[in-house]
Short mmCIF file of C-alpha atoms in Angstrom, two decimals:
data_model
loop_
_atom_site.label_atom_id
_atom_site.label_comp_id
_atom_site.label_asym_id
_atom_site.label_seq_id
_atom_site.Cartn_x
_atom_site.Cartn_y
_atom_site.Cartn_z
CA MET A 1 11.08 -70.48 -153.38
CA GLN A 2 11.26 -68.41 -149.60
CA ASN A 3 14.61 -68.58 -147.87
CA GLU A 4 14.29 -71.08 -145.28
CA ARG A 5 16.25 -68.61 -142.52
CA LEU A 6 13.81 -65.58 -143.28
CA VAL A 7 10.92 -68.67 -142.89
CA ALA A 8 11.94 -69.26 -139.63
CA LEU A 9 12.33 -65.72 -138.46
CA HIS A 10 8.75 -64.96 -139.75
CA GLN A 11 7.35 -68.21 -137.92
CA ALA A 12 8.69 -66.94 -134.74
CA GLY A 13 6.62 -63.97 -134.91
CA VAL A 14 8.65 -61.54 -136.71
CA SER A 15 7.42 -59.73 -139.65
CA ILE A 16 9.91 -58.89 -142.07
CA TRP A 17 9.95 -55.30 -143.47
CA ILE A 18 12.52 -53.83 -145.73
CA ASP A 19 13.75 -50.45 -145.07
CA ASP A 20 14.36 -48.98 -148.23
CA LEU A 21 12.42 -48.03 -151.48
CA ASP A 22 12.82 -46.36 -155.01
CA ARG A 23 11.29 -46.40 -158.32
CA HIS A 24 13.94 -48.86 -159.72
CA ARG A 25 13.19 -51.30 -157.13
CA ILE A 26 8.96 -51.27 -157.88
CA GLU A 27 9.30 -50.94 -161.56
CA SER A 28 11.92 -53.75 -161.98
CA GLY A 29 10.05 -56.28 -159.89
CA ASN A 30 12.41 -56.41 -157.06
CA LEU A 31 10.14 -55.41 -154.39
CA GLN A 32 7.58 -58.25 -155.63
CA GLU A 33 10.88 -60.50 -155.53
CA LEU A 34 11.43 -59.78 -152.11
CA ILE A 35 7.59 -60.69 -151.05
CA ASP A 36 8.40 -64.15 -153.12
CA THR A 37 11.69 -65.21 -151.90
CA LYS A 38 12.84 -63.15 -148.90
CA SER A 39 9.14 -63.26 -146.72
CA VAL A 40 9.07 -59.39 -146.85
CA VAL A 41 5.79 -58.39 -145.77
CA GLY A 42 6.35 -54.31 -145.64
CA VAL A 43 7.89 -51.52 -146.70
CA THR A 44 9.65 -48.56 -144.53
CA THR A 45 10.91 -45.09 -146.19
CA ASN A 46 12.20 -41.73 -144.74
CA PRO A 47 13.76 -39.04 -145.64
CA SER A 48 16.89 -40.31 -145.99
CA ILE A 49 16.04 -43.43 -148.34
CA PHE A 50 14.12 -40.88 -150.79
CA GLU A 51 17.15 -38.62 -150.79
CA LYS A 52 19.59 -41.65 -151.38
CA GLY A 53 17.24 -43.49 -154.15
CA MET A 54 15.99 -39.93 -156.07
CA THR A 55 19.64 -38.56 -156.44
CA SER A 56 20.84 -42.11 -157.61
CA GLY A 57 18.27 -42.51 -159.82
CA LEU A 58 16.89 -39.72 -161.38
CA ALA A 59 16.78 -41.04 -164.63
CA GLU A 60 13.78 -43.42 -163.52
CA TYR A 61 12.54 -40.24 -162.24
CA GLN A 62 12.68 -38.19 -165.65
CA PRO A 63 9.68 -38.48 -167.49
CA GLN A 64 7.42 -37.51 -164.36
CA LEU A 65 9.97 -34.75 -163.67
CA ALA A 66 9.64 -33.39 -166.77
CA GLN A 67 5.81 -33.02 -166.53
CA LEU A 68 6.19 -31.75 -163.00
CA ALA A 69 8.52 -29.12 -164.59
CA SER A 70 6.02 -28.27 -167.03
CA ASP A 71 3.21 -28.10 -165.06
CA GLY A 72 5.87 -25.60 -162.72
CA ALA A 73 5.87 -27.32 -159.68
CA THR A 74 8.15 -26.24 -156.92
CA PRO A 75 10.56 -28.10 -155.62
CA GLU A 76 8.37 -29.11 -152.35
CA GLU A 77 5.39 -30.23 -154.73
CA ALA A 78 7.49 -32.32 -156.92
CA VAL A 79 9.22 -34.27 -153.86
CA ARG A 80 5.62 -34.80 -152.59
CA ALA A 81 4.65 -36.01 -155.69
CA LEU A 82 7.50 -38.52 -156.31
CA THR A 83 7.47 -39.88 -153.22
CA VAL A 84 3.39 -39.92 -153.38
CA GLN A 85 3.66 -42.06 -156.66
CA ASP A 86 6.48 -44.44 -155.44
CA VAL A 87 4.44 -45.18 -152.27
CA THR A 88 1.07 -45.65 -153.98
CA ALA A 89 3.00 -48.04 -156.22
CA ALA A 90 4.66 -50.04 -153.31
CA CYS A 91 1.17 -50.25 -151.62
CA ASP A 92 -0.48 -51.91 -154.69
CA ILE A 93 2.33 -54.44 -154.87
CA MET A 94 1.88 -55.08 -151.12
CA HIS A 95 -1.91 -55.27 -150.92
CA PRO A 96 -2.32 -59.03 -151.48
CA VAL A 97 -0.12 -59.42 -148.32
CA TRP A 98 -2.32 -56.89 -146.13
CA GLU A 99 -5.26 -58.80 -147.10
CA LYS A 100 -3.66 -62.33 -146.46
CA SER A 101 -2.18 -61.11 -143.28
CA GLY A 102 -5.84 -59.69 -142.03
CA HIS A 103 -5.08 -55.89 -142.65
CA VAL A 104 -1.69 -56.63 -140.20
CA ASP A 105 1.05 -56.36 -142.46
CA GLY A 106 1.44 -55.45 -146.18
CA ARG A 107 2.11 -51.99 -145.10
CA VAL A 108 4.18 -49.08 -146.62
CA SER A 109 4.85 -46.19 -144.53
CA LEU A 110 5.55 -42.64 -145.65
CA GLU A 111 6.63 -39.84 -143.38
CA VAL A 112 5.42 -36.36 -142.74
CA ASP A 113 8.12 -33.57 -143.54
CA PRO A 114 10.43 -33.89 -140.96
CA ARG A 115 10.66 -30.13 -140.50
CA LEU A 116 7.25 -30.35 -138.66
CA ALA A 117 8.74 -32.57 -135.81
CA ASN A 118 8.20 -29.90 -133.54
CA ASP A 119 4.75 -28.53 -134.92
CA THR A 120 1.84 -30.82 -133.31
CA ALA A 121 -0.92 -28.72 -135.59
CA GLY A 122 1.26 -29.03 -139.09
CA THR A 123 1.79 -32.60 -138.35
CA ILE A 124 -1.66 -33.70 -138.06
CA ALA A 125 -3.05 -31.70 -140.95
CA GLN A 126 -0.07 -33.34 -143.25
CA ALA A 127 -0.65 -36.87 -141.63
CA GLN A 128 -4.51 -36.17 -143.07
CA GLU A 129 -3.18 -34.86 -146.57
CA LEU A 130 -1.03 -37.80 -147.11
CA TRP A 131 -3.74 -40.27 -145.77
CA ASN A 132 -6.04 -38.77 -148.25
CA THR A 133 -3.50 -38.05 -150.91
CA VAL A 134 -2.17 -41.78 -151.25
CA ASN A 135 -5.63 -43.20 -150.72
CA ARG A 136 -4.62 -46.81 -149.78
CA PRO A 137 -5.92 -48.73 -146.91
CA ASN A 138 -2.65 -50.21 -146.24
CA LEU A 139 -0.55 -47.05 -146.10
CA MET A 140 1.00 -45.80 -142.62
CA ILE A 141 1.80 -42.21 -141.74
CA LYS A 142 5.15 -42.12 -140.01
CA ILE A 143 5.53 -39.42 -137.28
CA PRO A 144 8.13 -38.94 -134.88
CA ALA A 145 8.04 -39.64 -131.20
CA THR A 146 8.87 -35.91 -130.36
CA GLN A 147 7.20 -34.04 -127.12
CA ALA A 148 5.16 -32.34 -130.39
CA GLY A 149 4.51 -35.64 -132.26
CA LEU A 150 2.88 -37.42 -129.25
CA PRO A 151 -0.62 -35.71 -129.16
CA ALA A 152 -0.29 -35.73 -132.84
CA ILE A 153 0.05 -39.70 -132.90
CA THR A 154 -3.41 -39.65 -130.76
CA GLU A 155 -5.29 -37.56 -132.88
CA THR A 156 -3.71 -38.80 -136.16
CA LEU A 157 -5.20 -42.43 -134.80
CA ALA A 158 -8.39 -40.66 -133.41
CA ALA A 159 -9.03 -40.07 -137.33
CA GLY A 160 -8.64 -43.48 -138.11
CA ILE A 161 -5.30 -43.24 -139.95
CA SER A 162 -2.89 -46.03 -139.33
CA VAL A 163 0.45 -44.72 -137.43
CA ASN A 164 3.92 -45.55 -137.70
CA VAL A 165 5.64 -43.73 -134.54
CA THR A 166 9.20 -43.03 -135.49
CA LEU A 167 12.71 -42.06 -133.88
CA ILE A 168 11.93 -43.66 -130.64
CA PHE A 169 15.17 -43.94 -128.79
CA SER A 170 14.01 -44.45 -124.97
CA GLU A 171 11.95 -46.76 -122.85
CA THR A 172 10.53 -43.21 -121.11
CA ARG A 173 9.83 -41.86 -124.32
CA TYR A 174 8.25 -45.62 -125.73
CA VAL A 175 5.61 -45.66 -122.34
CA GLN A 176 4.55 -42.24 -123.74
CA VAL A 177 3.80 -43.45 -127.17
CA LEU A 178 2.10 -46.41 -125.78
CA GLU A 179 -0.12 -43.82 -124.21
CA ALA A 180 -0.50 -42.01 -127.07
CA TRP A 181 -1.22 -45.01 -129.28
CA LEU A 182 -4.23 -46.22 -126.53
CA ALA A 183 -5.74 -42.77 -126.44
CA GLY A 184 -5.99 -42.79 -129.97
CA LEU A 185 -7.57 -45.66 -130.09
CA GLU A 186 -10.12 -44.74 -127.85
CA LYS A 187 -10.81 -41.77 -129.42
CA ALA A 188 -11.30 -43.37 -132.81
CA ALA A 189 -13.35 -45.89 -131.22
CA ALA A 190 -15.80 -42.93 -129.78
CA ASN A 191 -15.47 -41.10 -133.13
CA GLY A 192 -17.18 -44.78 -134.65
CA HIS A 193 -13.88 -45.94 -136.69
CA ASP A 194 -13.48 -49.61 -137.32
CA LEU A 195 -10.47 -50.24 -135.19
CA SER A 196 -9.66 -53.48 -136.81
CA LEU A 197 -8.55 -51.47 -140.09
CA ILE A 198 -6.27 -49.03 -137.80
CA GLU A 199 -2.42 -50.52 -137.56
CA SER A 200 0.29 -48.96 -135.41
CA VAL A 201 4.04 -50.04 -135.04
CA ALA A 202 6.19 -48.41 -132.37
CA SER A 203 9.92 -48.24 -134.28
CA PHE A 204 12.37 -48.37 -131.67
CA PHE A 205 15.70 -47.36 -133.30
CA VAL A 206 18.40 -49.78 -132.37
CA SER A 207 21.98 -49.49 -133.80
CA ARG A 208 22.22 -45.69 -133.35
CA VAL A 209 22.33 -46.43 -129.52
CA ASP A 210 25.65 -48.77 -129.58
CA THR A 211 27.36 -46.15 -132.18
CA LEU A 212 26.79 -43.34 -129.60
CA ILE A 213 27.45 -44.98 -126.00
CA ASP A 214 30.20 -47.30 -127.92
CA LYS A 215 32.43 -44.03 -128.59
CA LYS A 216 31.68 -42.57 -124.96
CA LEU A 217 33.07 -45.89 -123.60
CA ASP A 218 35.99 -45.94 -125.95
CA ALA A 219 36.88 -42.34 -125.02
CA LEU A 220 36.75 -44.00 -121.50
CA GLY A 221 39.10 -46.84 -122.48
CA THR A 222 39.12 -49.19 -118.95
CA PRO A 223 38.28 -52.23 -118.51
CA GLU A 224 35.06 -51.86 -117.21
CA ALA A 225 34.05 -49.58 -120.12
CA VAL A 226 35.23 -52.16 -122.62
CA ALA A 227 33.42 -54.85 -121.06
CA VAL A 228 30.21 -53.24 -121.47
CA ARG A 229 30.88 -52.34 -125.20
CA GLY A 230 28.01 -53.18 -127.33
CA LYS A 231 25.21 -54.04 -124.81
CA ALA A 232 23.55 -50.91 -124.57
CA ALA A 233 21.13 -51.30 -127.93
CA ILE A 234 20.01 -54.63 -127.64
CA ALA A 235 19.42 -54.02 -123.41
CA ASN A 236 17.48 -50.62 -124.28
CA ALA A 237 15.06 -52.95 -127.16
CA HIS A 238 14.81 -55.67 -124.11
CA LEU A 239 13.32 -53.16 -121.87
CA ALA A 240 11.29 -51.56 -124.62
CA TRP A 241 9.69 -55.17 -125.12
CA GLN A 242 8.94 -55.20 -121.17
CA ALA A 243 6.98 -52.16 -121.31
CA PHE A 244 4.98 -53.64 -124.37
CA LEU A 245 4.35 -56.69 -122.26
CA ASP A 246 3.14 -54.41 -119.41
CA THR A 247 1.11 -52.48 -121.39
CA THR A 248 -0.81 -54.53 -123.19
CA ASP A 249 -1.39 -56.65 -119.91
CA THR A 250 -4.11 -53.96 -118.75
CA PRO A 251 -7.63 -53.91 -118.86
CA ARG A 252 -7.54 -50.72 -120.88
CA TRP A 253 -5.90 -52.62 -123.71
CA LEU A 254 -7.87 -55.87 -123.56
CA ASP A 255 -11.02 -53.55 -123.59
CA LEU A 256 -9.55 -51.99 -126.83
CA LYS A 257 -8.87 -55.42 -128.46
CA ALA A 258 -12.42 -56.51 -127.56
CA LYS A 259 -13.39 -53.49 -129.99
CA GLY A 260 -11.28 -55.32 -132.59
CA ALA A 261 -8.33 -53.33 -132.28
CA HIS A 262 -4.55 -54.79 -133.26
CA VAL A 263 -1.75 -54.16 -130.99
CA GLN A 264 0.90 -51.76 -131.67
CA ARG A 265 3.73 -53.92 -132.41
CA PRO A 266 7.07 -53.06 -131.64
CA LEU A 267 9.34 -52.36 -134.83
CA TRP A 268 13.21 -52.59 -134.53
CA ALA A 269 14.57 -50.10 -136.69
CA SER A 270 18.05 -49.08 -137.54
CA THR A 271 19.35 -52.58 -137.71
CA GLY A 272 22.15 -52.17 -140.24
CA VAL A 273 25.27 -52.99 -138.05
CA LYS A 274 27.37 -49.86 -138.28
CA ASP A 275 30.76 -51.43 -136.36
CA SER A 276 32.53 -54.15 -138.13
CA ALA A 277 33.43 -55.64 -135.14
CA TYR A 278 30.05 -56.96 -134.73
CA ASP A 279 28.30 -59.96 -136.03
CA ASP A 280 26.00 -58.30 -139.00
CA THR A 281 22.65 -60.01 -137.87
CA ARG A 282 23.00 -59.08 -134.45
CA TYR A 283 20.05 -56.69 -134.37
CA VAL A 284 17.82 -59.33 -135.78
CA VAL A 285 18.73 -62.27 -133.95
CA GLU A 286 18.80 -60.96 -130.83
CA LEU A 287 15.49 -59.41 -131.18
CA VAL A 288 13.10 -62.21 -132.00
CA ALA A 289 9.97 -62.27 -130.14
CA PRO A 290 6.30 -62.55 -131.14
CA ASN A 291 4.33 -59.69 -132.15
CA THR A 292 7.51 -57.44 -133.45
CA VAL A 293 8.38 -56.01 -136.65
CA ASN A 294 12.43 -55.89 -137.57
CA THR A 295 12.80 -53.47 -140.57
CA MET A 296 16.03 -54.28 -142.53
CA PRO A 297 18.17 -52.47 -145.16
CA GLU A 298 18.69 -54.99 -147.93
CA ALA A 299 22.39 -55.92 -146.62
CA THR A 300 20.92 -56.87 -143.36
CA LEU A 301 18.07 -58.83 -145.01
CA ASN A 302 20.80 -60.51 -147.09
CA ALA A 303 23.20 -61.41 -144.39
CA VAL A 304 20.41 -62.81 -142.00
CA ALA A 305 19.10 -64.98 -145.52
CA ASP A 306 22.89 -65.88 -145.85
CA HIS A 307 23.93 -67.17 -142.60
CA GLY A 308 21.91 -65.44 -139.51
CA VAL A 309 21.91 -67.93 -136.70
CA LEU A 310 18.14 -68.03 -135.00
CA ARG A 311 17.48 -69.33 -131.36
CA GLY A 312 13.75 -68.49 -131.18
CA ASP A 313 13.05 -66.03 -128.72
CA THR A 314 15.98 -63.92 -127.83
CA VAL A 315 13.77 -61.23 -125.69
CA SER A 316 11.19 -62.38 -123.75
CA GLY A 317 12.76 -62.49 -119.66
CA THR A 318 15.65 -60.38 -120.31
CA ALA A 319 14.37 -57.15 -118.64
CA ALA A 320 16.25 -57.90 -115.93
CA ALA A 321 19.81 -58.59 -117.33
CA ALA A 322 18.87 -55.33 -119.68
CA ARG A 323 18.50 -53.03 -116.43
CA GLN A 324 22.14 -54.33 -115.06
CA VAL A 325 23.52 -53.22 -118.33
CA TRP A 326 22.09 -49.70 -118.04
CA ALA A 327 22.80 -49.48 -114.38
CA GLU A 328 26.73 -50.52 -115.26
CA LEU A 329 26.62 -47.65 -117.81
CA ALA A 330 25.56 -45.29 -115.12
CA THR A 331 28.43 -46.14 -112.71
CA LEU A 332 30.60 -45.23 -115.47
CA GLY A 333 29.28 -41.82 -116.01
CA ILE A 334 26.73 -42.76 -118.73
CA SER A 335 23.67 -40.70 -118.76
CA ALA A 336 20.75 -42.40 -120.20
CA GLU A 337 18.76 -39.45 -120.10
CA GLU A 338 21.68 -37.12 -121.80
CA VAL A 339 22.33 -40.20 -124.45
CA PHE A 340 18.60 -40.18 -125.43
CA ALA A 341 18.23 -36.57 -125.88
CA GLU A 342 21.13 -36.32 -128.39
CA LEU A 343 19.89 -39.44 -130.18
CA GLU A 344 16.36 -38.01 -130.84
CA THR A 345 17.79 -34.25 -131.64
CA ASP A 346 20.00 -35.56 -133.96
CA GLY A 347 17.61 -38.17 -135.55
CA VAL A 348 15.40 -35.19 -136.18
CA ALA A 349 18.21 -32.99 -137.68
CA LYS A 350 19.51 -36.01 -140.16
CA PHE A 351 16.45 -36.66 -141.45
CA ILE A 352 15.57 -32.61 -141.71
CA THR A 353 19.30 -32.43 -143.66
CA ALA A 354 18.44 -35.39 -145.69
CA TRP A 355 14.72 -33.75 -146.80
CA GLU A 356 16.48 -30.44 -147.59
CA GLN A 357 19.22 -32.09 -149.68
CA LEU A 358 16.77 -33.85 -151.62
CA LEU A 359 14.61 -30.31 -152.13
CA THR A 360 17.95 -28.91 -153.66
CA SER A 361 18.52 -31.84 -156.02
CA ILE A 362 14.98 -31.91 -157.28
CA ASP A 363 15.01 -28.41 -157.69
CA THR A 364 18.05 -28.91 -159.70
CA ALA A 365 16.37 -31.30 -162.05
CA LEU A 366 13.22 -29.51 -162.33
CA GLN A 367 15.29 -26.62 -163.92
CA GLY A 368 17.29 -29.16 -165.86
CA ALA A 369 13.95 -30.46 -167.24
CA LYS A 370 12.49 -27.57 -168.66
#
């Protein structure tokens, strides 16, 4: 039986994805259980998720690690083999959801090597390689929304490959992502691809914005600073929603839609609450709007299922109030441009660190398996 709160969230137009994957979740039947009981219709992964899952559950990866060690695989080859197997299995579990949703949901995301974040050609090549290797129609390739990532997003979509654009922090960068998406679909159509089979989401990170800005506000310590604490992230997402509405109300998009294209849905990522002073469902219940995705850590998913208070669409019509929040932050000396640059740089660095830690752990495991 499905959880009634999560059913209501889904009925409000929010696709619920789980921001986690490991072999235990796949082999134990837990992923299927989440589909059956908690309205989960998609999966996202990232280097941090793989690093956590594999290093804490190496026993379940041991048979494949032993074979990879016997084959003389490098740590890079082994990590790719392990992640591809997990993602392929998850795609197969999600395939009925993909079919039932008209090829919109039932998606599983796999990220390009984060060390390619500033390498356009390398990102394009690896996106194609991963797409071919997994060879599942409900796969999405994750590409970061760095300056180098933007043209890679366009070219990957142009090749008929579904893309999850990750590490978006600012409204300005999100508008650039929307442009890259439209250009990619136009090229895909010119290349003869069936646009109805290409799906894209734009992963707009939420909680990390509050974490950084609240730290700056706490350092100020004024009543004005306290008053705006915890407001930046949701306001930022609300501005992204308005940019989405503006872009999807243009002749350019409507022409692509007429050709069978699906809209690039905003995806709210980093929705786990990191400050215990805040309600642990806030980055879900305050971001309810049609045609969106919310990818949640399991703890957040369970919190919403247990006590989330849903109030319908909490996003539409919020742009003016959101701009006021950022105006107040500016008067306090907080530069949006500096904040977003720091978040993007830090986000890429964290994923690179997680990836390198994973490579080190797998190297040790390979040596032990010989």
